[in-house]
Amino acid sequence: MHPSQPIGIFDSGMGGLTVAHAVHRLLPNEHLIYFGDTKHLPYGDKSSEAIQQYSFNIVTYLLSRGCKAIVIACNSASTAAGDFLHQRFGHLIPIIKVVDPLVQKVHEMGFRKVGLIATKATTQSGVYQRALEEKVAVHAKATPLLVPMIEEGFTRNHISKAIIEEYLLKPEFNDIDALLLACTHYPLIRSIVEEYLPGVHVLDSTEVTAKALHKTLQEAGLLCQKREQENEFLISDYTETFDQQAQIFFGQDIDLRTLSL
């Protein structure tokens, strides 16, 4: 491994761009290769076996590009394929899942009761519940309408507010210390969520994942000190929606290239 090698980041679509943006801000010298598997989105409605196969193909490609670390910027892929990928590739390369840094943050802050909203795949997997429930009471709720709502650009209007209100104003979220946004799309509606839950800490996986990656690379002596290449953004199937929304998720203009695996 050499510090100049790229970092691979992947998701089922555009949500992982929020993580990629956080990585880019914290590690501006790094060369990022982002892969959005738009051909197979959303992962949240797929079987674990299908998600594992898609993830295997993507990581195999990213390894062929010489990536020095992989970030699974998708909660569904992290829960369904994270252990699978570690078993097959963990001896070759560091693999960062968005789940672990967020769990660690909850423990660091000493919360005792948290709410969690995510896709069906993430909530049904129970990965957050298993990681937290020994010390923390977890109230998890599947919120499947939020991803298509966000991808269609409905993030601050009467439609989005009605959906968010329907999901959040539930008895199980009363008196929680924090709400975990366990989907990489959800940072785009974080400010609205905070309006509905005043006094509640709202946490997402973007910055904590970027910091976990920084720590991993620093400890391995793999931080790049000089930017040498532009970031790359790949998708498995072109869609106008992705092209239009990708800039919003990453926070700046990006060039998309289609690559079918």
Coordinates of C-alpha atoms in Angstrom, one line a residue:
M1 CA 0.0 0.0 0.0
H2 CA 1.1 3.5 -0.8
P3 CA -0.4 6.8 0.4
S4 CA -1.1 8.0 -3.2
Q5 CA -3.4 5.1 -3.8
P6 CA -7.2 5.9 -4.0
I7 CA -10.0 5.4 -1.5
G8 CA -13.0 3.4 -2.8
I9 CA -16.5 4.4 -1.6
F10 CA -19.7 2.7 -2.7
D11 CA -23.4 2.9 -2.2
S12 CA -26.5 1.6 -4.0
G13 CA -27.0 5.1 -5.4
M14 CA -26.5 8.7 -4.4
G15 CA -26.9 8.6 -0.7
G16 CA -23.3 7.6 -0.1
L17 CA -22.2 10.9 -1.7
T18 CA -23.0 12.5 1.6
V19 CA -20.3 10.3 3.1
A20 CA -18.0 11.0 0.2
H21 CA -18.4 14.7 0.7
A22 CA -17.5 14.4 4.4
V23 CA -14.4 12.4 3.5
H24 CA -13.4 14.9 0.8
R25 CA -13.7 17.8 3.3
L26 CA -11.7 16.0 6.0
L27 CA -9.2 14.5 3.6
P28 CA -8.9 16.9 0.7
N29 CA -5.6 15.4 -0.6
E30 CA -7.1 12.0 -1.2
H31 CA -8.2 10.6 -4.5
L32 CA -11.7 9.2 -4.2
I33 CA -13.3 6.6 -6.5
Y34 CA -17.1 6.6 -5.8
F35 CA -19.3 3.9 -7.2
G36 CA -23.1 4.3 -7.1
D37 CA -24.9 1.0 -8.1
T38 CA -27.9 2.8 -9.6
K39 CA -28.7 -0.3 -11.7
H40 CA -29.7 -2.2 -8.6
L41 CA -31.0 0.5 -6.3
P42 CA -32.5 0.6 -3.8
Y43 CA -30.6 -2.0 -1.7
G44 CA -33.0 -1.6 1.1
D45 CA -35.6 -3.7 -0.6
K46 CA -33.1 -6.4 -1.8
S47 CA -32.3 -9.8 -0.2
S48 CA -29.0 -10.1 1.8
E49 CA -27.7 -12.6 -0.9
A50 CA -28.3 -10.1 -3.7
I51 CA -26.7 -7.2 -1.7
Q52 CA -23.7 -9.4 -1.0
Q53 CA -23.2 -10.3 -4.7
Y54 CA -23.5 -6.6 -5.8
S55 CA -21.1 -5.5 -3.1
F56 CA -18.6 -8.3 -3.9
N57 CA -18.5 -7.2 -7.6
I58 CA -18.0 -3.5 -6.6
V59 CA -15.2 -4.2 -4.1
T60 CA -13.5 -6.5 -6.6
Y61 CA -13.5 -3.6 -9.1
L62 CA -12.3 -1.1 -6.5
L63 CA -9.4 -3.5 -5.6
S64 CA -8.5 -3.7 -9.3
R65 CA -8.2 0.1 -9.2
G66 CA -5.6 -0.2 -6.4
C67 CA -7.7 1.2 -3.6
K68 CA -6.0 1.4 -0.2
A69 CA -9.2 1.4 1.8
I70 CA -12.9 0.8 1.1
V71 CA -15.8 2.7 2.7
I72 CA -19.2 1.0 2.6
A73 CA -21.3 4.2 2.4
C74 CA -24.6 2.4 2.6
N75 CA -26.3 1.2 5.8
S76 CA -28.1 -1.6 3.9
A77 CA -24.8 -2.9 2.4
S78 CA -23.0 -2.5 5.7
T79 CA -25.6 -4.6 7.5
A80 CA -26.2 -7.2 4.8
A81 CA -22.7 -7.5 3.3
G82 CA -20.2 -5.9 5.8
D83 CA -19.2 -9.2 7.5
F84 CA -19.2 -11.0 4.2
L85 CA -16.8 -8.5 2.7
H86 CA -14.5 -8.5 5.8
Q87 CA -14.2 -12.3 5.5
R88 CA -13.2 -12.1 1.9
F89 CA -11.2 -8.9 1.7
G90 CA -10.4 -7.8 5.2
H91 CA -6.9 -9.4 5.1
L92 CA -6.1 -7.3 2.0
I93 CA -7.5 -3.8 2.8
P94 CA -9.2 -1.8 5.6
I95 CA -13.0 -1.8 5.2
I96 CA -15.0 0.9 7.0
K97 CA -18.7 0.4 7.5
V98 CA -21.0 3.4 8.3
V99 CA -22.6 1.4 11.1
D100 CA -19.6 1.1 13.4
P101 CA -18.6 4.8 13.7
L102 CA -22.1 5.8 14.5
V103 CA -22.5 3.1 17.2
Q104 CA -19.2 4.2 18.7
K105 CA -20.4 7.8 18.8
V106 CA -23.5 6.8 20.7
H107 CA -21.4 5.0 23.3
E108 CA -19.0 7.9 23.6
M109 CA -21.8 10.3 24.3
G110 CA -23.3 8.1 26.9
F111 CA -26.9 8.0 25.6
R112 CA -29.3 5.6 27.3
K113 CA -32.3 5.8 25.0
V114 CA -32.1 6.3 21.2
G115 CA -34.5 6.3 18.3
L116 CA -33.4 5.0 14.9
I117 CA -34.8 5.5 11.4
A118 CA -33.6 3.6 8.4
T119 CA -34.5 1.4 5.5
K120 CA -36.4 -1.9 6.0
A121 CA -33.2 -3.9 5.3
T122 CA -31.3 -2.0 8.0
T123 CA -34.0 -2.1 10.7
Q124 CA -34.8 -5.8 10.1
S125 CA -31.2 -6.8 10.2
G126 CA -31.1 -5.7 13.9
V127 CA -27.4 -4.7 13.5
Y128 CA -27.7 -1.4 15.4
Q129 CA -29.9 -3.0 18.1
R130 CA -27.4 -5.8 18.7
A131 CA -24.5 -3.4 18.8
L132 CA -26.2 -1.0 21.2
E133 CA -28.9 -2.7 23.3
E134 CA -26.6 -4.0 26.0
K135 CA -26.2 -0.5 27.3
V136 CA -28.8 1.5 25.3
A137 CA -32.5 1.2 24.7
V138 CA -33.1 1.3 20.9
H139 CA -36.4 2.1 19.3
A140 CA -36.0 1.4 15.6
K141 CA -38.5 2.3 12.8
A142 CA -38.4 1.5 9.1
T143 CA -39.0 4.7 7.1
P144 CA -39.1 3.4 3.5
L145 CA -40.8 6.5 2.0
L146 CA -37.9 8.8 2.9
V147 CA -35.4 7.6 0.3
P148 CA -37.6 8.1 -2.8
M149 CA -38.9 11.3 -1.3
I150 CA -35.3 12.7 -1.0
E151 CA -34.2 11.4 -4.4
E152 CA -37.2 13.2 -6.0
G153 CA -36.1 16.5 -4.4
F154 CA -38.9 16.7 -1.8
T155 CA -36.8 17.8 1.2
R156 CA -38.6 20.9 2.4
N157 CA -42.2 21.2 1.4
H158 CA -45.6 20.1 2.6
I159 CA -45.1 16.6 1.2
S160 CA -41.8 16.0 3.0
K161 CA -43.0 17.6 6.2
A162 CA -46.1 15.4 6.3
I163 CA -44.1 12.2 5.8
I164 CA -41.5 13.1 8.3
E165 CA -44.1 14.1 10.9
E166 CA -46.0 10.8 10.3
Y167 CA -42.8 8.9 11.0
L168 CA -41.4 10.9 13.9
L169 CA -44.3 11.9 16.1
K170 CA -44.7 8.4 17.6
P171 CA -44.9 7.4 21.2
E172 CA -41.7 5.3 20.9
F173 CA -39.7 8.4 20.2
N174 CA -40.8 10.2 23.3
D175 CA -38.0 11.0 25.7
I176 CA -35.2 9.7 23.5
D177 CA -31.7 11.2 24.0
A178 CA -30.8 10.9 20.4
L179 CA -32.2 9.9 17.0
L180 CA -29.8 8.1 14.6
L181 CA -30.3 8.7 10.9
A182 CA -29.2 5.3 9.8
C183 CA -29.3 5.9 6.1
T184 CA -26.9 8.1 4.1
H185 CA -29.8 9.9 2.4
Y186 CA -31.1 11.3 5.6
P187 CA -28.5 14.0 6.3
L188 CA -30.3 16.0 3.6
I189 CA -33.3 16.2 5.9
R190 CA -31.5 16.5 9.2
S191 CA -32.4 20.1 9.8
I192 CA -36.1 19.3 9.3
V193 CA -35.9 16.3 11.6
E194 CA -34.3 18.5 14.3
E195 CA -37.3 20.9 14.0
Y196 CA -39.6 18.0 15.0
L197 CA -37.5 16.8 17.8
P198 CA -36.2 19.8 19.8
G199 CA -33.7 19.0 22.4
V200 CA -32.9 15.6 20.8
H201 CA -29.4 15.0 19.5
V202 CA -29.7 14.0 15.8
L203 CA -26.7 12.0 14.6
D204 CA -25.8 10.7 11.1
S205 CA -22.9 8.7 9.8
T206 CA -21.2 11.2 7.6
E207 CA -18.6 13.0 9.7
V208 CA -18.0 10.1 12.1
T209 CA -17.3 7.7 9.2
A210 CA -14.8 10.2 7.7
K211 CA -13.1 10.5 11.0
A212 CA -12.9 6.7 11.4
L213 CA -11.3 6.5 7.9
H214 CA -8.8 9.3 8.8
K215 CA -7.8 7.4 11.9
T216 CA -7.4 4.1 10.0
L217 CA -5.2 5.6 7.3
Q218 CA -3.2 7.7 9.8
E219 CA -2.4 4.6 11.9
A220 CA -1.3 2.7 8.8
G221 CA 0.8 5.6 7.5
L222 CA -1.4 5.9 4.4
L223 CA -2.6 9.5 4.5
C224 CA -1.9 11.3 1.2
Q225 CA 0.0 14.6 1.7
K226 CA -0.4 16.0 -1.8
R227 CA -3.4 15.8 -4.1
E228 CA -2.4 14.2 -7.4
Q229 CA -5.7 13.1 -9.1
E230 CA -9.3 14.3 -9.4
N231 CA -12.0 12.4 -7.7
E232 CA -14.0 9.9 -9.9
F233 CA -17.7 9.3 -9.7
L234 CA -19.0 6.1 -11.4
I235 CA -22.6 4.8 -11.7
S236 CA -23.7 1.4 -13.0
D237 CA -26.7 2.9 -14.9
Y238 CA -27.3 6.5 -15.9
T239 CA -30.4 8.2 -14.8
E240 CA -31.4 11.8 -15.1
T241 CA -32.5 11.9 -11.5
F242 CA -29.1 10.8 -10.3
D243 CA -27.3 13.3 -12.5
Q244 CA -29.6 16.1 -11.2
Q245 CA -29.4 15.2 -7.6
A246 CA -25.8 14.0 -7.3
Q247 CA -24.5 17.6 -7.0
I248 CA -26.9 18.2 -4.1
F249 CA -25.7 15.1 -2.3
F250 CA -22.0 15.8 -2.8
G251 CA -22.4 19.6 -2.4
Q252 CA -20.6 20.6 -5.6
D253 CA -20.6 19.8 -9.3
I254 CA -19.3 16.4 -10.3
D255 CA -18.8 14.5 -13.5
L256 CA -20.5 11.1 -13.7
R257 CA -19.2 8.2 -15.8
T258 CA -21.2 5.0 -16.4
L259 CA -19.5 1.6 -15.7
S260 CA -21.4 -1.6 -15.8
L261 CA -20.0 -4.4 -13.6

